[in-house]
Amino acid sequence: MAPKKPATAAGPASSSATSTSTSSTRQLDKIALNIVQHYQKTTPQRTKLLDTFMAFLVIVGGIQFAYCVLAGNYPFNAFLSGFSATVGQFVLTASLRIQTTEANKSEFPSVSPERSFV
Amino acid sequence: MAAGKGASSTPTELLVSLGRNQSTKTLLKVIILALIAAAAVASRLFSVIRFESIIHEFDPWFNFRATKYLVANGFYQFWDWFDDRTWHPLGRVTGGTLYPGLMVTSGVIYHLLRFLTVPVDIRNICVLLAPAFSGLTAYAAYLLTNEMTTSSSAGLLAAAFMGITPGYISRSVAGSYDNEAIAIFLLVFTFFLWIKALKLGSVLWGALCALFYGYMVASWGGYAFITCLVPLHAFVLICMGRFSMRLYVAYTTWYALGTLASMQIPFVGFLPVRTSEHMPALGIFGFLQLVAFLEYVRSAIPSRQFQTFLYVGLGGIFGVGLLGLVGLTAGGYIAPWSGRFYSLWDTGYAKIHIPIIASVSEHQPTAWPAFFFDLNMLIWLFPAGVYMCFQRLEDEHVFIIVYALFGSYFAGVMVRLMLTLTPVVCVAAAIAASQLLDAYLQYKSPEIVESKEEESADGTPKKASKQGSLRSTSQPVVGIYNVLSKAFIAGAMTLFLLIFVQHCTWVTSNAYSSPSVVLASRMPDGSQHIIDDYREAYQWLRQNTKEDAKIMSWWDYGYQIGGMADRPTLVDNNTWNNTHIATVGKAMSSREEVAYPIMRQHEVDYVLVVFGGLLGYSGDDINKFLWMVRIAEGIWPDEVKERDFFTPRGEYKVDAEASETMKNSLMYKMSYHNYASLFPPGQAQDRVRGARLPDQSPILNSLEEAYTSENWIIRIYKVKDLDNVGRDHAAAASFERGHKKKKAIKKRGPRVLRVE
């Protein structure tokens, strides 16, 4: 699926390359759009479930961090445990997602894509 | 092998077919590993056989005392242990300032054996813990090496090297009950798990790695070595363009779980998020998230767009991250690198800024011969092994290369870090040695290769020209596949290996098996004579002083006094409070009039000094005296000056030419008090410093001699109480002496003490 995507995205990229540096923000917009499109096309529904959870973790961790910056880190133990729990959960979920993704099959031959749902 | 060669073909074939059998191979490996473990344990028992089952040196005495406390009072009491018998007036929060892994390990073994109804003394567990773990270390080295190479002989060789190399034995003989005893096993095993996790990209192995990393953190301050080496390995891999999803999985699992595990140890606490030593691990953790995200983006968009994205995104995030780190360090949220780490970069740093670190002999830079002494032939096989790693250069080989580089550097900076270098030397040397042996020990297969090559060579036009010449010239006499060269190389390697074993045994027996609590010497007739002054004196303290009599001594002996004499001490080997140590240093290096108030303030009852002059024992307090002076000078530069202790010509002398400050210092007086009376007039001699001493011994007024051990190694003085009629001690003492000998002393008394 990876080779298919660049082929479709090649058209707009080459046309935008001719434009000058003033349109760099437009270019970045385009890049973001491409990423989103790629994501929506190639990600299975079940993996999106995982991604939602990861997004949730990022938000929770972000809130905790923002609180720490704004209101002080007084219960430092609590902040640390909460924050590291979200970070740890995030990276472990990310690891699971990486292992179960079809594109990484060559690196993790022994992991079944269904591992996260059994 | 030799037997198989000589015998007829049927037994040989039988042997070969047996050797090819997989289950036989496994059985053989198990037997060999068991034998290696047995050899590793056995070679560490010299000291138990020669002396007795006794705890060695200094730090182990504290660990032993803590273990006894743990076994007697249970885990939670141990965790909350406040020890009021050290660092008198201050005390020490022992439970929160030690690495509990070692004590808990022996406590668990003790209770397990009790549960199995094996009645065993906790002391014997402590004495034999290090040898037992060295067997496990050998196995861990086997596992680690097996990850590096396909040759199974390399692993076995590495296990054998690890088992008997003196660089590791130096810290793990029986009785050397120190953190390193279990930490080296954990170090090697954690590295093995890390390689395994990286290879498989497995969360399970990563979690196991984190678990053992946590155990390592609980056991030894050297865990920072892992904390820095694993991120470095990851960083090097990324820089080599070898980022893979396996690396992401292994590293993030290890970091997320390992950091949590390490923060459970009270002594470590928040350090992993607060100090610079741990920042590389955190930085690489963040960096990996970024790289993984970039990797995903790269697969999503065309390369042209990706480049723009890379420059903007990566540059921005890197800048923000660096600024944040600098800001946090400047703002005081992250502690800068600690002094001990600076001393690793600049070997002169500690001597200038932290004399207390520089005063420990194992913190000195390593001398060249020490490498050969501790590693023997491994040290020249080591570069060859690293070269082999360069040849293959998989991810795991990069680890060995990185480890080898850093290990060598640190081993060169500090003697004790030879210990962290030893595992990688064993692994690399085993790879090199097995490569040699695998190539040259093969009896059959190279001949097939040779004949094939000859055939292929014969296919070319050369054949015609060769046909005319003699058969013998076509077969070279000397060559790689020749039996002679094979036998030569194999024989040389065997010889080296045998010499290595012999060297290791010799070094272990002669250099590393002395308990240093008990000294051994030879009588003129060759029989062994045991010098047991330390235990004699500590036993005296235990039996003849009050339960809470405070003993002042230099910090080296603090743990031993606590462990063997069970008396409170002012300072000990924990050295957490430099000022308190400097106070003792000041008392030792000042005049009696200055020292006495200090001792009264700290409620000192007895003062203990170690004096080797009679026996020629060079590790005594007079030789350590300059460090006391330096440490005291660091706090009171106006009152204690190092220069005053040298003669005008800059020599450190203890005889009649010694400087006045030296002669009046408490340490000098206590060491040489009454010493001249041992000798006929004019012949008093200090055998350590080769100095002839004046006939008149120094006079002590505020202390009185309480005990001197058989060979005068330990001298204990009692601090006098205040005078009954309010005189100072000098006046009272001269009055006392005046009773016996009227004029002579009365004239001298004031002159010695009142001159300012």
PDB file of C-alpha atoms in Angstrom, chain B residues 266-448:
ATOM      1  CA  PRO B 266      14.286   5.348  47.820  1.00  0.00           C
ATOM      2  CA  PHE B 267      17.945   6.153  47.285  1.00  0.00           C
ATOM      3  CA  VAL B 268      17.339   6.798  43.595  1.00  0.00           C
ATOM      4  CA  GLY B 269      13.928   8.426  43.947  1.00  0.00           C
ATOM      5  CA  PHE B 270      13.425  11.282  41.521  1.00  0.00           C
ATOM      6  CA  LEU B 271      16.959  11.175  40.175  1.00  0.00           C
ATOM      7  CA  PRO B 272      15.897   9.689  36.811  1.00  0.00           C
ATOM      8  CA  VAL B 273      13.942  12.845  35.999  1.00  0.00           C
ATOM      9  CA  ARG B 274      16.112  15.289  37.859  1.00  0.00           C
ATOM     10  CA  THR B 275      19.786  14.710  37.078  1.00  0.00           C
ATOM     11  CA  SER B 276      21.844  15.088  33.963  1.00  0.00           C
ATOM     12  CA  GLU B 277      23.218  11.565  34.146  1.00  0.00           C
ATOM     13  CA  HIS B 278      19.797  10.236  33.272  1.00  0.00           C
ATOM     14  CA  MET B 279      18.956  12.807  30.626  1.00  0.00           C
ATOM     15  CA  PRO B 280      20.503  10.945  27.673  1.00  0.00           C
ATOM     16  CA  ALA B 281      18.042   8.119  28.237  1.00  0.00           C
ATOM     17  CA  LEU B 282      15.120  10.521  28.369  1.00  0.00           C
ATOM     18  CA  GLY B 283      16.389  12.462  25.378  1.00  0.00           C
ATOM     19  CA  ILE B 284      16.748   9.351  23.242  1.00  0.00           C
ATOM     20  CA  PHE B 285      13.297   8.278  24.363  1.00  0.00           C
ATOM     21  CA  GLY B 286      11.826  11.500  23.020  1.00  0.00           C
ATOM     22  CA  PHE B 287      14.000  11.363  19.940  1.00  0.00           C
ATOM     23  CA  LEU B 288      12.775   7.865  19.141  1.00  0.00           C
ATOM     24  CA  GLN B 289       9.143   9.010  19.262  1.00  0.00           C
ATOM     25  CA  LEU B 290      10.057  11.660  16.753  1.00  0.00           C
ATOM     26  CA  VAL B 291      11.964   9.325  14.475  1.00  0.00           C
ATOM     27  CA  ALA B 292       9.175   6.763  14.576  1.00  0.00           C
ATOM     28  CA  PHE B 293       6.674   9.444  13.644  1.00  0.00           C
ATOM     29  CA  LEU B 294       8.889  10.645  10.818  1.00  0.00           C
ATOM     30  CA  GLU B 295       9.205   7.091   9.604  1.00  0.00           C
ATOM     31  CA  TYR B 296       5.441   6.878   9.422  1.00  0.00           C
ATOM     32  CA  VAL B 297       5.167  10.196   7.628  1.00  0.00           C
ATOM     33  CA  ARG B 298       7.797   9.132   5.149  1.00  0.00           C
ATOM     34  CA  SER B 299       5.763   6.152   4.170  1.00  0.00           C
ATOM     35  CA  ALA B 300       2.742   8.426   3.772  1.00  0.00           C
ATOM     36  CA  ILE B 301       3.976  11.232   1.524  1.00  0.00           C
ATOM     37  CA  PRO B 302       6.351  11.637  -1.406  1.00  0.00           C
ATOM     38  CA  SER B 303       9.994  12.244  -0.657  1.00  0.00           C
ATOM     39  CA  ARG B 304      10.047  15.838  -1.917  1.00  0.00           C
ATOM     40  CA  GLN B 305       7.376  16.893   0.498  1.00  0.00           C
ATOM     41  CA  PHE B 306       8.964  14.806   3.190  1.00  0.00           C
ATOM     42  CA  GLN B 307      12.162  16.791   2.931  1.00  0.00           C
ATOM     43  CA  THR B 308      10.400  20.069   3.578  1.00  0.00           C
ATOM     44  CA  PHE B 309       8.519  18.491   6.413  1.00  0.00           C
ATOM     45  CA  LEU B 310      11.746  17.114   7.867  1.00  0.00           C
ATOM     46  CA  TYR B 311      13.586  20.436   7.849  1.00  0.00           C
ATOM     47  CA  VAL B 312      10.747  22.409   9.355  1.00  0.00           C
ATOM     48  CA  GLY B 313       9.514  19.822  11.825  1.00  0.00           C
ATOM     49  CA  LEU B 314      12.750  18.290  13.000  1.00  0.00           C
ATOM     50  CA  GLY B 315      14.638  21.560  13.272  1.00  0.00           C
ATOM     51  CA  GLY B 316      11.831  23.150  15.258  1.00  0.00           C
ATOM     52  CA  ILE B 317      11.412  20.288  17.686  1.00  0.00           C
ATOM     53  CA  PHE B 318      15.128  19.806  18.214  1.00  0.00           C
ATOM     54  CA  GLY B 319      15.575  23.497  18.941  1.00  0.00           C
ATOM     55  CA  VAL B 320      12.681  23.570  21.379  1.00  0.00           C
ATOM     56  CA  GLY B 321      13.920  20.442  23.138  1.00  0.00           C
ATOM     57  CA  LEU B 322      17.455  21.751  23.525  1.00  0.00           C
ATOM     58  CA  LEU B 323      16.246  25.137  24.755  1.00  0.00           C
ATOM     59  CA  GLY B 324      13.953  23.409  27.217  1.00  0.00           C
ATOM     60  CA  LEU B 325      16.772  21.267  28.589  1.00  0.00           C
ATOM     61  CA  VAL B 326      19.121  24.235  28.947  1.00  0.00           C
ATOM     62  CA  GLY B 327      16.357  26.277  30.539  1.00  0.00           C
ATOM     63  CA  LEU B 328      15.468  23.572  33.026  1.00  0.00           C
ATOM     64  CA  THR B 329      19.110  23.044  33.958  1.00  0.00           C
ATOM     65  CA  ALA B 330      19.665  26.782  34.382  1.00  0.00           C
ATOM     66  CA  GLY B 331      16.456  27.072  36.364  1.00  0.00           C
ATOM     67  CA  GLY B 332      17.637  24.386  38.734  1.00  0.00           C
ATOM     68  CA  TYR B 333      15.014  21.778  37.898  1.00  0.00           C
ATOM     69  CA  ILE B 334      17.593  19.382  36.518  1.00  0.00           C
ATOM     70  CA  ALA B 335      20.761  18.982  38.535  1.00  0.00           C
ATOM     71  CA  PRO B 336      23.921  19.428  36.481  1.00  0.00           C
ATOM     72  CA  TRP B 337      26.447  16.618  36.265  1.00  0.00           C
ATOM     73  CA  SER B 338      27.669  15.595  39.671  1.00  0.00           C
ATOM     74  CA  GLY B 339      31.281  15.830  40.790  1.00  0.00           C
ATOM     75  CA  ARG B 340      31.875  12.135  40.493  1.00  0.00           C
ATOM     76  CA  PHE B 341      31.008  12.369  36.815  1.00  0.00           C
ATOM     77  CA  TYR B 342      33.268  15.329  36.205  1.00  0.00           C
ATOM     78  CA  SER B 343      36.080  13.316  37.677  1.00  0.00           C
ATOM     79  CA  LEU B 344      35.483  10.765  34.916  1.00  0.00           C
ATOM     80  CA  TRP B 345      36.172  13.360  32.233  1.00  0.00           C
ATOM     81  CA  ASP B 346      38.962  15.222  33.930  1.00  0.00           C
ATOM     82  CA  THR B 347      41.115  12.940  36.034  1.00  0.00           C
ATOM     83  CA  GLY B 348      42.624  15.881  37.883  1.00  0.00           C
ATOM     84  CA  TYR B 349      39.229  17.298  38.855  1.00  0.00           C
ATOM     85  CA  ALA B 350      38.670  15.244  41.978  1.00  0.00           C
ATOM     86  CA  LYS B 351      42.093  15.974  43.402  1.00  0.00           C
ATOM     87  CA  ILE B 352      41.430  19.693  43.311  1.00  0.00           C
ATOM     88  CA  HIS B 353      37.749  19.899  44.121  1.00  0.00           C
ATOM     89  CA  ILE B 354      36.713  16.745  45.967  1.00  0.00           C
ATOM     90  CA  PRO B 355      39.647  15.329  47.916  1.00  0.00           C
ATOM     91  CA  ILE B 356      37.362  12.811  49.551  1.00  0.00           C
ATOM     92  CA  ILE B 357      36.879  11.045  46.211  1.00  0.00           C
ATOM     93  CA  ALA B 358      40.493  11.313  45.194  1.00  0.00           C
ATOM     94  CA  SER B 359      41.616   9.874  48.537  1.00  0.00           C
ATOM     95  CA  VAL B 360      40.149   6.481  47.711  1.00  0.00           C
ATOM     96  CA  SER B 361      42.781   4.376  46.034  1.00  0.00           C
ATOM     97  CA  GLU B 362      40.360   2.614  43.707  1.00  0.00           C
ATOM     98  CA  HIS B 363      39.376   5.963  42.209  1.00  0.00           C
ATOM     99  CA  GLN B 364      42.847   6.540  40.848  1.00  0.00           C
ATOM    100  CA  PRO B 365      43.596   6.238  37.119  1.00  0.00           C
ATOM    101  CA  THR B 366      44.586   2.766  36.036  1.00  0.00           C
ATOM    102  CA  ALA B 367      48.209   1.918  35.436  1.00  0.00           C
ATOM    103  CA  TRP B 368      49.059   0.112  32.200  1.00  0.00           C
ATOM    104  CA  PRO B 369      50.267  -3.125  33.791  1.00  0.00           C
ATOM    105  CA  ALA B 370      46.962  -3.436  35.599  1.00  0.00           C
ATOM    106  CA  PHE B 371      45.229  -4.249  32.312  1.00  0.00           C
ATOM    107  CA  PHE B 372      47.526  -7.136  31.681  1.00  0.00           C
ATOM    108  CA  PHE B 373      47.456  -8.193  35.287  1.00  0.00           C
ATOM    109  CA  ASP B 374      43.666  -8.331  35.368  1.00  0.00           C
ATOM    110  CA  LEU B 375      42.951  -9.610  31.882  1.00  0.00           C
ATOM    111  CA  ASN B 376      46.122 -11.310  30.718  1.00  0.00           C
ATOM    112  CA  MET B 377      45.825 -12.553  27.130  1.00  0.00           C
ATOM    113  CA  LEU B 378      42.271 -11.309  26.800  1.00  0.00           C
ATOM    114  CA  ILE B 379      43.604  -7.799  26.470  1.00  0.00           C
ATOM    115  CA  TRP B 380      45.247  -8.571  23.144  1.00  0.00           C
ATOM    116  CA  LEU B 381      42.433 -10.764  21.898  1.00  0.00           C
ATOM    117  CA  PHE B 382      39.998  -7.965  22.743  1.00  0.00           C
ATOM    118  CA  PRO B 383      40.766  -5.657  19.763  1.00  0.00           C
ATOM    119  CA  ALA B 384      40.641  -8.659  17.452  1.00  0.00           C
ATOM    120  CA  GLY B 385      37.186  -9.499  18.756  1.00  0.00           C
ATOM    121  CA  VAL B 386      36.023  -5.934  18.281  1.00  0.00           C
ATOM    122  CA  TYR B 387      37.351  -6.091  14.727  1.00  0.00           C
ATOM    123  CA  MET B 388      35.279  -9.229  14.139  1.00  0.00           C
ATOM    124  CA  CYS B 389      32.267  -7.244  15.282  1.00  0.00           C
ATOM    125  CA  PHE B 390      33.068  -4.579  12.694  1.00  0.00           C
ATOM    126  CA  GLN B 391      33.160  -7.245  10.028  1.00  0.00           C
ATOM    127  CA  ARG B 392      29.645  -8.449  10.701  1.00  0.00           C
ATOM    128  CA  LEU B 393      28.198  -5.222  12.057  1.00  0.00           C
ATOM    129  CA  GLU B 394      24.671  -6.252  12.860  1.00  0.00           C
ATOM    130  CA  ASP B 395      22.795  -4.199  15.453  1.00  0.00           C
ATOM    131  CA  GLU B 396      24.110  -6.320  18.298  1.00  0.00           C
ATOM    132  CA  HIS B 397      27.695  -5.983  17.135  1.00  0.00           C
ATOM    133  CA  VAL B 398      27.347  -2.224  17.241  1.00  0.00           C
ATOM    134  CA  PHE B 399      26.477  -2.662  20.883  1.00  0.00           C
ATOM    135  CA  ILE B 400      29.700  -4.533  21.575  1.00  0.00           C
ATOM    136  CA  ILE B 401      31.694  -1.847  19.765  1.00  0.00           C
ATOM    137  CA  VAL B 402      30.054   0.999  21.691  1.00  0.00           C
ATOM    138  CA  TYR B 403      30.438  -0.867  24.955  1.00  0.00           C
ATOM    139  CA  ALA B 404      34.088  -1.648  24.184  1.00  0.00           C
ATOM    140  CA  LEU B 405      34.865   2.013  23.468  1.00  0.00           C
ATOM    141  CA  PHE B 406      33.247   3.373  26.583  1.00  0.00           C
ATOM    142  CA  GLY B 407      34.306   0.543  28.815  1.00  0.00           C
ATOM    143  CA  SER B 408      37.939   1.008  27.819  1.00  0.00           C
ATOM    144  CA  TYR B 409      37.790   4.725  28.424  1.00  0.00           C
ATOM    145  CA  PHE B 410      36.249   4.416  31.864  1.00  0.00           C
ATOM    146  CA  ALA B 411      38.563   1.590  32.844  1.00  0.00           C
ATOM    147  CA  GLY B 412      41.461   3.836  31.971  1.00  0.00           C
ATOM    148  CA  VAL B 413      40.152   6.623  34.151  1.00  0.00           C
ATOM    149  CA  MET B 414      39.347   4.688  37.305  1.00  0.00           C
ATOM    150  CA  VAL B 415      40.793   1.463  38.606  1.00  0.00           C
ATOM    151  CA  ARG B 416      37.525   0.114  39.910  1.00  0.00           C
ATOM    152  CA  LEU B 417      35.798   0.533  36.542  1.00  0.00           C
ATOM    153  CA  MET B 418      37.976  -2.245  35.201  1.00  0.00           C
ATOM    154  CA  LEU B 419      35.066  -4.245  36.464  1.00  0.00           C
ATOM    155  CA  THR B 420      32.647  -2.862  33.872  1.00  0.00           C
ATOM    156  CA  LEU B 421      35.161  -3.396  31.096  1.00  0.00           C
ATOM    157  CA  THR B 422      35.769  -7.049  31.934  1.00  0.00           C
ATOM    158  CA  PRO B 423      32.507  -8.489  30.530  1.00  0.00           C
ATOM    159  CA  VAL B 424      32.943  -6.931  27.101  1.00  0.00           C
ATOM    160  CA  VAL B 425      36.589  -7.980  27.013  1.00  0.00           C
ATOM    161  CA  CYS B 426      35.551 -11.547  27.741  1.00  0.00           C
ATOM    162  CA  VAL B 427      32.866 -11.512  25.065  1.00  0.00           C
ATOM    163  CA  ALA B 428      35.072  -9.935  22.388  1.00  0.00           C
ATOM    164  CA  ALA B 429      38.053 -12.120  23.222  1.00  0.00           C
ATOM    165  CA  ALA B 430      35.885 -15.217  23.100  1.00  0.00           C
ATOM    166  CA  ILE B 431      34.624 -14.233  19.659  1.00  0.00           C
ATOM    167  CA  ALA B 432      38.194 -13.827  18.421  1.00  0.00           C
ATOM    168  CA  ALA B 433      39.474 -17.008  20.056  1.00  0.00           C
ATOM    169  CA  SER B 434      36.584 -19.109  18.825  1.00  0.00           C
ATOM    170  CA  GLN B 435      37.084 -17.772  15.313  1.00  0.00           C
ATOM    171  CA  LEU B 436      40.662 -18.983  15.437  1.00  0.00           C
ATOM    172  CA  LEU B 437      39.817 -22.325  16.973  1.00  0.00           C
ATOM    173  CA  ASP B 438      36.872 -22.960  14.680  1.00  0.00           C
ATOM    174  CA  ALA B 439      39.072 -22.377  11.666  1.00  0.00           C
ATOM    175  CA  TYR B 440      42.044 -24.395  12.808  1.00  0.00           C
ATOM    176  CA  LEU B 441      40.531 -27.200  14.827  1.00  0.00           C
ATOM    177  CA  GLN B 442      38.500 -28.580  11.952  1.00  0.00           C
ATOM    178  CA  TYR B 443      40.117 -31.782  10.950  1.00  0.00           C
ATOM    179  CA  LYS B 444      38.102 -32.807   7.948  1.00  0.00           C
ATOM    180  CA  SER B 445      36.169 -30.160   6.121  1.00  0.00           C
ATOM    181  CA  PRO B 446      39.029 -27.915   4.988  1.00  0.00           C
ATOM    182  CA  GLU B 447      40.469 -30.815   3.008  1.00  0.00           C
ATOM    183  CA  ILE B 448      37.314 -31.033   0.999  1.00  0.00           C
TER     184      ILE B 448
END
